[in-house]
mmCIF file of N, CA, C and O in Angstrom:
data_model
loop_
_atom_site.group_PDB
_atom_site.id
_atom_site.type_symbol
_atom_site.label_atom_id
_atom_site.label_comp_id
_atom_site.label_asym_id
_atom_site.label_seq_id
_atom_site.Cartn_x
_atom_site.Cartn_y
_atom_site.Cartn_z
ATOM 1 N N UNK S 1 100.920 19.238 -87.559
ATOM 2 C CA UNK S 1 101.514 18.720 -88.783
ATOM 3 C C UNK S 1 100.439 18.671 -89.863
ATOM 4 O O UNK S 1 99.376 18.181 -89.481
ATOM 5 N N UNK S 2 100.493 19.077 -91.141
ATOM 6 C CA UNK S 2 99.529 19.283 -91.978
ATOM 7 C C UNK S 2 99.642 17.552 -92.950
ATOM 8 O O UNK S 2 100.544 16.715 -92.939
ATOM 9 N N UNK S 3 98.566 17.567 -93.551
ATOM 10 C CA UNK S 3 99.001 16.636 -94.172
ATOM 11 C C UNK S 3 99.507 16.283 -95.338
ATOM 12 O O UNK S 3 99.489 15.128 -95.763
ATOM 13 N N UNK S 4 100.236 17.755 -96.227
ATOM 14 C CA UNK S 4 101.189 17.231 -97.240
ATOM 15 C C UNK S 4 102.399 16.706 -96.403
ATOM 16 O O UNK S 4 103.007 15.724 -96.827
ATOM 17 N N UNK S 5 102.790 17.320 -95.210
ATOM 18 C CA UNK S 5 103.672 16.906 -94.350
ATOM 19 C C UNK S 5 104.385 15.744 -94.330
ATOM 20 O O UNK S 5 105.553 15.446 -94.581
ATOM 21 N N UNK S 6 103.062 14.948 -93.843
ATOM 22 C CA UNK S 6 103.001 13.976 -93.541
ATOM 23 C C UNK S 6 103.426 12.536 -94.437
ATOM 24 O O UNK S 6 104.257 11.628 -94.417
ATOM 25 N N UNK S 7 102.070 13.087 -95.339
ATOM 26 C CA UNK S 7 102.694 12.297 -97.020
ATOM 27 C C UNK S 7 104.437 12.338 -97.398
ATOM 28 O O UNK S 7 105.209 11.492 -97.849
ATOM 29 N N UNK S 8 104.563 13.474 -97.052
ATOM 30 C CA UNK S 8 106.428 13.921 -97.684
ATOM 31 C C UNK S 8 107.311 12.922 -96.262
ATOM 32 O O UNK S 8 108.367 12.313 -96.431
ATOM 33 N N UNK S 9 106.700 12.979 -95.218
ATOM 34 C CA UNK S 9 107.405 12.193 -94.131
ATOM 35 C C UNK S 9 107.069 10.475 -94.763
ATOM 36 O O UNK S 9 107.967 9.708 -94.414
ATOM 37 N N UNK S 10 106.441 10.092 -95.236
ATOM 38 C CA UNK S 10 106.001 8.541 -95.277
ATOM 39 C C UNK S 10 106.257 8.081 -96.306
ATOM 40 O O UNK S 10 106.398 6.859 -96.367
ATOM 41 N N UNK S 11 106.430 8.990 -97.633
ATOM 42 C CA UNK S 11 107.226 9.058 -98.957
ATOM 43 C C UNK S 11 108.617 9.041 -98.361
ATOM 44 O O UNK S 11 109.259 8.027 -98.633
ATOM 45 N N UNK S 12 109.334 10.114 -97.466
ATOM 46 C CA UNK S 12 110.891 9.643 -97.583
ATOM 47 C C UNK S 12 111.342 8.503 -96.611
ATOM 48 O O UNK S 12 112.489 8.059 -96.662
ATOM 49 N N UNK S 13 110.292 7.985 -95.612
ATOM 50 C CA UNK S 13 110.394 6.822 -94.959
ATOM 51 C C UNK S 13 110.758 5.711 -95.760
ATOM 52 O O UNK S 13 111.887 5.221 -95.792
ATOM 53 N N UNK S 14 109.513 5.224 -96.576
ATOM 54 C CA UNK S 14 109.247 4.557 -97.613
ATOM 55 C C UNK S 14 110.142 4.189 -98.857
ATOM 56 O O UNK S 14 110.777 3.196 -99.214
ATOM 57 N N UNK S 15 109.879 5.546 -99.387
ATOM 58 C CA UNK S 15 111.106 5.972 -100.513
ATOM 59 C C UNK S 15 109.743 5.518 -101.703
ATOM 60 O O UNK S 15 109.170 6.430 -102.300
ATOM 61 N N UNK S 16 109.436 4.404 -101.882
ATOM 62 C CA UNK S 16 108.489 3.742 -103.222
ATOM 63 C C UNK S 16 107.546 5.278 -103.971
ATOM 64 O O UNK S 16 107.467 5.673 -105.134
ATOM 65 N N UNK S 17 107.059 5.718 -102.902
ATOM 66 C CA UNK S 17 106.427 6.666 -103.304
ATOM 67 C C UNK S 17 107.098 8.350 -104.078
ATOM 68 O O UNK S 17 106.430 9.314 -104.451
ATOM 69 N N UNK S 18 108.591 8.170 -104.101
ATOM 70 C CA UNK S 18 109.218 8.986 -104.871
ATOM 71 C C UNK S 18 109.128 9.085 -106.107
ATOM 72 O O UNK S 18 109.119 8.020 -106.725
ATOM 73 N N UNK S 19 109.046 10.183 -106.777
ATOM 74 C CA UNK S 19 109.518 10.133 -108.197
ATOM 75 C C UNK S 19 111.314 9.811 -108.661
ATOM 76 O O UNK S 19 112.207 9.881 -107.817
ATOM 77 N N UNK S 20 111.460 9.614 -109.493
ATOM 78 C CA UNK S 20 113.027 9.392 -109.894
ATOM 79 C C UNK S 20 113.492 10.720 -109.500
ATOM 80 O O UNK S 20 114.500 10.767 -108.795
ATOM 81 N N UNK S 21 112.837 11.958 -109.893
ATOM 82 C CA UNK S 21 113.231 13.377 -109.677
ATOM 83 C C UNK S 21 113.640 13.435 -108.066
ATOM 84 O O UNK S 21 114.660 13.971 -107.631
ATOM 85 N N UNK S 22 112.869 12.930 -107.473
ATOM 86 C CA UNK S 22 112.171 13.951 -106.314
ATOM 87 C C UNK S 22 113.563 13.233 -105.327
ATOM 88 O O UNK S 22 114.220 13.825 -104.470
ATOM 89 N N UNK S 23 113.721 11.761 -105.799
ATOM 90 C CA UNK S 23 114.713 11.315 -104.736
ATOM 91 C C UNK S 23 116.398 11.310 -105.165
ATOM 92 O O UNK S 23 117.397 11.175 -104.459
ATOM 93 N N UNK S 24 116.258 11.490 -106.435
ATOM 94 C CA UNK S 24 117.567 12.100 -106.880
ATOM 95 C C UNK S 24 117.844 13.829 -106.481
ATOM 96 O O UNK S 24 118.997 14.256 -106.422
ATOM 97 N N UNK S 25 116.775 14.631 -106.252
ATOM 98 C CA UNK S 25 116.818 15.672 -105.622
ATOM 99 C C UNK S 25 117.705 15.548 -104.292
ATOM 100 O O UNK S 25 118.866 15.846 -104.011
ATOM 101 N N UNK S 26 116.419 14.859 -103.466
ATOM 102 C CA UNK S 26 116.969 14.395 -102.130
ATOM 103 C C UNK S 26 118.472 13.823 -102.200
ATOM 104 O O UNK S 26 119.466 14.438 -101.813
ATOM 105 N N UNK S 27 118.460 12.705 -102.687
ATOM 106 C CA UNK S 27 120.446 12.386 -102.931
ATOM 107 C C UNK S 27 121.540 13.367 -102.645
ATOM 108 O O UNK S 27 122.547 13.347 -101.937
ATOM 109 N N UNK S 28 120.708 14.659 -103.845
ATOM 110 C CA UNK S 28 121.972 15.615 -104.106
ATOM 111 C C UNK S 28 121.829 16.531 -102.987
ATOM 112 O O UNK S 28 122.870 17.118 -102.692
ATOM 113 N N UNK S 29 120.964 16.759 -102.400
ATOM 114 C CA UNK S 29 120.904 17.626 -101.035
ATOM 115 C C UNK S 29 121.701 17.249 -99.873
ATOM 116 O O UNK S 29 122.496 17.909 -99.205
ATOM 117 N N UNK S 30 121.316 16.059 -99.782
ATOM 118 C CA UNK S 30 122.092 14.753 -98.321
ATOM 119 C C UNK S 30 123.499 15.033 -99.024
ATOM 120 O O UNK S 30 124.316 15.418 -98.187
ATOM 121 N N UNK S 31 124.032 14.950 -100.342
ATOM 122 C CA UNK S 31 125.598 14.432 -100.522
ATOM 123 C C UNK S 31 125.659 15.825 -100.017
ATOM 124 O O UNK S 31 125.972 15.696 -98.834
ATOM 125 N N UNK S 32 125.506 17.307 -100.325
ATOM 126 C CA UNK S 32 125.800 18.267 -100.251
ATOM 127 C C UNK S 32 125.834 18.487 -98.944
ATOM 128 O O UNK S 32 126.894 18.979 -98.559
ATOM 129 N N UNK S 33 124.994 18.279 -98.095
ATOM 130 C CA UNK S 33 125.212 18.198 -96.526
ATOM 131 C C UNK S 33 126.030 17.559 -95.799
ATOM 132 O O UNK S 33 126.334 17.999 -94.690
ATOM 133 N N UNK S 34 126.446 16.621 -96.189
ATOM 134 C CA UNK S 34 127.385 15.340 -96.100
ATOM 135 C C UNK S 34 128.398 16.099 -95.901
ATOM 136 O O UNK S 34 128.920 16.265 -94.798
ATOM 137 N N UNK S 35 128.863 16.772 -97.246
ATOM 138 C CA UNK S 35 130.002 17.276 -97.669
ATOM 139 C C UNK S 35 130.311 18.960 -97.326
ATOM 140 O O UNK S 35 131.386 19.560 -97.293
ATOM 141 N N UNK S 36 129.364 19.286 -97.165
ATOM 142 C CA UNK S 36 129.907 20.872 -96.522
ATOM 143 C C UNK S 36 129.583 21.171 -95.201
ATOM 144 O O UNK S 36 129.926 22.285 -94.805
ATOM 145 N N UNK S 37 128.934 20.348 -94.339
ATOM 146 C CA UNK S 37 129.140 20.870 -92.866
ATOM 147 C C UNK S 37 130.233 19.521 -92.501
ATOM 148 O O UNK S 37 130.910 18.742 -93.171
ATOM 149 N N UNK S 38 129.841 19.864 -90.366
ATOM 150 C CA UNK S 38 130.670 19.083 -89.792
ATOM 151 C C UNK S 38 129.380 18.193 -89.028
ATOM 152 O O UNK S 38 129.210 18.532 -87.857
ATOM 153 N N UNK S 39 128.383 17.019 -89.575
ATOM 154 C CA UNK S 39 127.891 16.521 -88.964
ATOM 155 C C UNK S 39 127.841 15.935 -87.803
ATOM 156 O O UNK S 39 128.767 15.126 -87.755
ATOM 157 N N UNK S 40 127.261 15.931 -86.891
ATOM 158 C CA UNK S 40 127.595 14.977 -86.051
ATOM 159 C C UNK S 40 127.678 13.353 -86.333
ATOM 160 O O UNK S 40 127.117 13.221 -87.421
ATOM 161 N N UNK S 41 128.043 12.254 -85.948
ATOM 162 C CA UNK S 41 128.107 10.682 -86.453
ATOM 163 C C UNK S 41 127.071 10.105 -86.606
ATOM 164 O O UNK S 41 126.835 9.372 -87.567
ATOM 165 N N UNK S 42 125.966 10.453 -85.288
ATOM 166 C CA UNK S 42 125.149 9.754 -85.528
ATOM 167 C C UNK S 42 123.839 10.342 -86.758
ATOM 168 O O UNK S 42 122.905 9.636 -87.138
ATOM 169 N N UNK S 43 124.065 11.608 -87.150
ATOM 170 C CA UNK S 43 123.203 12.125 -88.471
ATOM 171 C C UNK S 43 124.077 11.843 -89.598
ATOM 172 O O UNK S 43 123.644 11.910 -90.749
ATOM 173 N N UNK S 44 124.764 11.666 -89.450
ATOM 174 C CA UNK S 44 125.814 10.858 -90.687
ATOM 175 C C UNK S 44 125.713 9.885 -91.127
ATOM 176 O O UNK S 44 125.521 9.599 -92.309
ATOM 177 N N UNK S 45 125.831 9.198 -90.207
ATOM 178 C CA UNK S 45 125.253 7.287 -90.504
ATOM 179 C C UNK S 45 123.714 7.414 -91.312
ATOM 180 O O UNK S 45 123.344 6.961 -92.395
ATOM 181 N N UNK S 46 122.915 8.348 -90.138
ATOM 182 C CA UNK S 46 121.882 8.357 -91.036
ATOM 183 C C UNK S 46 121.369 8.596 -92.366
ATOM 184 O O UNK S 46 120.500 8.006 -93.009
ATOM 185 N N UNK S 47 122.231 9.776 -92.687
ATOM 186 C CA UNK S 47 122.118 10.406 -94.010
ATOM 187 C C UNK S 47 122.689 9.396 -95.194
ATOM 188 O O UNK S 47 122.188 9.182 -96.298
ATOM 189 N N UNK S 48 123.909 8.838 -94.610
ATOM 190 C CA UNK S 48 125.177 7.759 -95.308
ATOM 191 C C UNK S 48 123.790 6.537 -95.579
ATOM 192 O O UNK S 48 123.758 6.111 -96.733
ATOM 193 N N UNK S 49 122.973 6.120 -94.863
ATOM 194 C CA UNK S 49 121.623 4.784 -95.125
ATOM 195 C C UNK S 49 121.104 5.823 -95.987
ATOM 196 O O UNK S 49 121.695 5.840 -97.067
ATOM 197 N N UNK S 50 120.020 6.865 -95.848
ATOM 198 C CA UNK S 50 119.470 7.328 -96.661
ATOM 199 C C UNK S 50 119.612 7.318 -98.129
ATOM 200 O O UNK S 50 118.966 6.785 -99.031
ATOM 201 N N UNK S 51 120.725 8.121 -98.086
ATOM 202 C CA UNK S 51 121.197 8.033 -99.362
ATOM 203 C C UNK S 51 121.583 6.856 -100.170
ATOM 204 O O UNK S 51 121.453 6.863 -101.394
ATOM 205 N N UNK S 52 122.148 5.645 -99.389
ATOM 206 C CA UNK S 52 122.075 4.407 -100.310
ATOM 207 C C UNK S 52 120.414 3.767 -100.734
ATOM 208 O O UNK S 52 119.875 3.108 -101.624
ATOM 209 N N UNK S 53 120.077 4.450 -99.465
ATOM 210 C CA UNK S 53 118.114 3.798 -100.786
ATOM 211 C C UNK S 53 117.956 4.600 -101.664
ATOM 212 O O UNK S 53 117.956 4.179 -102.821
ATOM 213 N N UNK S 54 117.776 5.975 -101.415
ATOM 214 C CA UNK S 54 117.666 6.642 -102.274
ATOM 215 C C UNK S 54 118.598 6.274 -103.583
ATOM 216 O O UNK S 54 117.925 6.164 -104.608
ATOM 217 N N UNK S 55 119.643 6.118 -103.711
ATOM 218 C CA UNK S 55 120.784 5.298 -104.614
ATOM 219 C C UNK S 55 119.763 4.185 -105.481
ATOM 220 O O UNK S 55 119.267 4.256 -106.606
ATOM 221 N N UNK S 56 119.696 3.092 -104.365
ATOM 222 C CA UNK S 56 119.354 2.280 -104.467
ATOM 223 C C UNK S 56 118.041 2.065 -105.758
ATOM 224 O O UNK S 56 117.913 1.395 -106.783
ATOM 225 N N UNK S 57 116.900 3.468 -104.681
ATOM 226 C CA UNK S 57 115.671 3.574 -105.981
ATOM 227 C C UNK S 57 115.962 3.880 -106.690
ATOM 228 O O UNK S 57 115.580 3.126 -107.585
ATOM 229 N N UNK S 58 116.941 5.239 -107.363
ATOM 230 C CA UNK S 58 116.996 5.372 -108.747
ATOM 231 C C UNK S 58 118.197 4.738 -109.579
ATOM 232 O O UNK S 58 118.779 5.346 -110.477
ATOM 233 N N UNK S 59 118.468 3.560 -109.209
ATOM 234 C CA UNK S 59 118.832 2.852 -110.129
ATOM 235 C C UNK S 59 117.984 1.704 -110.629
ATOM 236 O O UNK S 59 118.058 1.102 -111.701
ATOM 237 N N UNK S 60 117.259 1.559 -109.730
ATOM 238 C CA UNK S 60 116.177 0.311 -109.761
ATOM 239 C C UNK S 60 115.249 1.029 -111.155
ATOM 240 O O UNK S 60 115.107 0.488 -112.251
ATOM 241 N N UNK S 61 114.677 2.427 -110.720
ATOM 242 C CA UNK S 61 114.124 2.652 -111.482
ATOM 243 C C UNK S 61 114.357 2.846 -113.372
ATOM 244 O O UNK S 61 113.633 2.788 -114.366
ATOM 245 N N UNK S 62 116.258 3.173 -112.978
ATOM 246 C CA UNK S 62 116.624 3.198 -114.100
ATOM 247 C C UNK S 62 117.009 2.205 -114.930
ATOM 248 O O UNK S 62 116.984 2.289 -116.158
ATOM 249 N N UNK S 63 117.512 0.879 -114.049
ATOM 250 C CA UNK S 63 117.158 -0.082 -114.582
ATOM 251 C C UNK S 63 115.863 -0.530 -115.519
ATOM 252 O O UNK S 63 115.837 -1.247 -116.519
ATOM 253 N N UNK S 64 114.693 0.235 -114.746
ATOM 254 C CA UNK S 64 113.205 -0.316 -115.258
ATOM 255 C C UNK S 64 113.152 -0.002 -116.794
ATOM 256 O O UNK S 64 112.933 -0.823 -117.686
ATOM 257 N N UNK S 65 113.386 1.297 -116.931
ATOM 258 C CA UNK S 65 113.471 1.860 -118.076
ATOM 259 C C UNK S 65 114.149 1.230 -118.730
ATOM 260 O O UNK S 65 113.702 0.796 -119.792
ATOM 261 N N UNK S 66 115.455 0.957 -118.336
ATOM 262 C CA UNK S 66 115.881 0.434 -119.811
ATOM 263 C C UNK S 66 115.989 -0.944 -120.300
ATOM 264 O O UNK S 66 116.763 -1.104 -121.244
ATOM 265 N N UNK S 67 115.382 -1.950 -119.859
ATOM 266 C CA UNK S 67 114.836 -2.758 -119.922
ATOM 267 C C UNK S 67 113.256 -2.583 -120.896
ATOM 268 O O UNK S 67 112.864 -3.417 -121.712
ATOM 269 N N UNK S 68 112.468 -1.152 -120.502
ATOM 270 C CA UNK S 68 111.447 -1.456 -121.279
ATOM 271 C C UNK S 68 111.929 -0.505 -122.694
ATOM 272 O O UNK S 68 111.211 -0.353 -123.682
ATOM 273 N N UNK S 69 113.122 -0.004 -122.542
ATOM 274 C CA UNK S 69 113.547 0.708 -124.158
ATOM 275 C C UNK S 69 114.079 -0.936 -125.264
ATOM 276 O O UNK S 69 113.786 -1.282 -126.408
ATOM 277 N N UNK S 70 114.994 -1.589 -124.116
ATOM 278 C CA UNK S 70 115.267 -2.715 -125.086
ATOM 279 C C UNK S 70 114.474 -3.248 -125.668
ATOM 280 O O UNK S 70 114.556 -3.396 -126.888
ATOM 281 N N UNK S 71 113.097 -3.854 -124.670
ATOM 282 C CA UNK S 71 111.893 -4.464 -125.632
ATOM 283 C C UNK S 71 111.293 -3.182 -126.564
ATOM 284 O O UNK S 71 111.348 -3.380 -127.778
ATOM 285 N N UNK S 72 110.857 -2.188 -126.223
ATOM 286 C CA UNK S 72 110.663 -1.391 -127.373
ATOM 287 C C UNK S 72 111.996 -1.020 -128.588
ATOM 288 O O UNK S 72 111.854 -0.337 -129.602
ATOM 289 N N UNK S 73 113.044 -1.578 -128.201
ATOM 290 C CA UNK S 73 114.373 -1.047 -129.530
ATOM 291 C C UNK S 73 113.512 -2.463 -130.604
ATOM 292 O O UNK S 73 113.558 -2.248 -131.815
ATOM 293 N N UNK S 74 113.003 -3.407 -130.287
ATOM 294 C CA UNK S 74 113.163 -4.495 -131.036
ATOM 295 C C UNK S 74 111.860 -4.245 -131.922
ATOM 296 O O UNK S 74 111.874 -4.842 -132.998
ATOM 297 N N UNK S 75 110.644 -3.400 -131.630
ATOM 298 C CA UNK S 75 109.220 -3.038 -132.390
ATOM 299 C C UNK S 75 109.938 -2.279 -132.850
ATOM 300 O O UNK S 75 111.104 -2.051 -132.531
ATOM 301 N N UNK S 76 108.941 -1.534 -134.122
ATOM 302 C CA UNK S 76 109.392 -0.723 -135.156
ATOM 303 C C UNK S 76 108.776 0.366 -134.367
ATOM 304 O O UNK S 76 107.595 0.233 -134.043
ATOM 305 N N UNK S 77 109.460 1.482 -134.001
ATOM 306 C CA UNK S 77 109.168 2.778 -133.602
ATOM 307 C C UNK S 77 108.478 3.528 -134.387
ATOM 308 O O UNK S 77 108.247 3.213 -135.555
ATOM 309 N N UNK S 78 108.120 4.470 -133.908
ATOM 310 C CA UNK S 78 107.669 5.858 -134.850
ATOM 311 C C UNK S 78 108.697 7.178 -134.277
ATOM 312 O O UNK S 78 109.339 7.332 -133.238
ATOM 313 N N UNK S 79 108.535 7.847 -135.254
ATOM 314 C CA UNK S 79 109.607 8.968 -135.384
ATOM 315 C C UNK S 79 108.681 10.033 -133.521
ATOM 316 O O UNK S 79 107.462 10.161 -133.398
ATOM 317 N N UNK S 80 109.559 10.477 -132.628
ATOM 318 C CA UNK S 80 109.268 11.461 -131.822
ATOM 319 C C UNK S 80 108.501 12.601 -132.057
ATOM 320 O O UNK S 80 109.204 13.554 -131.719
ATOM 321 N N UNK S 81 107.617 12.925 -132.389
ATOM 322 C CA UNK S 81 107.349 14.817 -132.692
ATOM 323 C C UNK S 81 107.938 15.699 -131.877
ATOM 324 O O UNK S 81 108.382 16.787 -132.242
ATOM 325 N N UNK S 82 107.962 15.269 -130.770
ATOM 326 C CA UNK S 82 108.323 16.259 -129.675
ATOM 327 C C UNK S 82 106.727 16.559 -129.179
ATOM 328 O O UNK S 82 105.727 15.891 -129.440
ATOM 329 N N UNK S 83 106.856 17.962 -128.265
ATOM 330 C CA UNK S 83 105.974 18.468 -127.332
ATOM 331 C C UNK S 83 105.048 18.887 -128.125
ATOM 332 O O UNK S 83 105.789 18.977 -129.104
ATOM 333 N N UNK S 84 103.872 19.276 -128.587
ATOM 334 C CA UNK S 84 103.135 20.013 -129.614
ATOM 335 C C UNK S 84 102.667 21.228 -128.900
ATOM 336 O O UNK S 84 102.264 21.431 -127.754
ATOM 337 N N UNK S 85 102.822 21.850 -129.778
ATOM 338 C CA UNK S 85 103.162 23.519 -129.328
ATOM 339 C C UNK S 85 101.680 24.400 -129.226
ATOM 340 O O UNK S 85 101.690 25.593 -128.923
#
């Protein structure tokens, strides 16, 4: 077992160590598996937990955010530039 492996095994154990991306990725993979084979029950259940943390983190996270947009809606912003080219 190498050790990005490993990291990617203890990240989806974990879950904390996800990005918002990486476990909303994961989400949409598990629902898609969910939904187009014939699992067996007991990888079902599993996938069916998985996916509610995974759930779970990116709402937490999205919660985070917008909580810190409200305190920033109330400072006076500056205009976006965008990416600089």
């Amino acid at each position: 077992m190498t050790k990005t492996s490993s990291r990617t095994k203890a990240a989806d154990a974990d879950g904390n160590d996800l990005s918002y991306e990486q476990a909303l990725d994961e989400l949409e993979r598990l629902v898609a598996a969910m939904e187009g084979q014939q699992l067996p029950l007991d990888q079902l259940l599993h996938s069916y937990k998985r996916g509610a943390e995974l759930l779970a983190l990116c709402r937490g996270r999205l919660q985070a955010v917008e909580q810190q947009v409200k305190l920033l809606d109330g400072a006076e912003l500056k205009a976006w530039e965008g990416p600089e080219s």
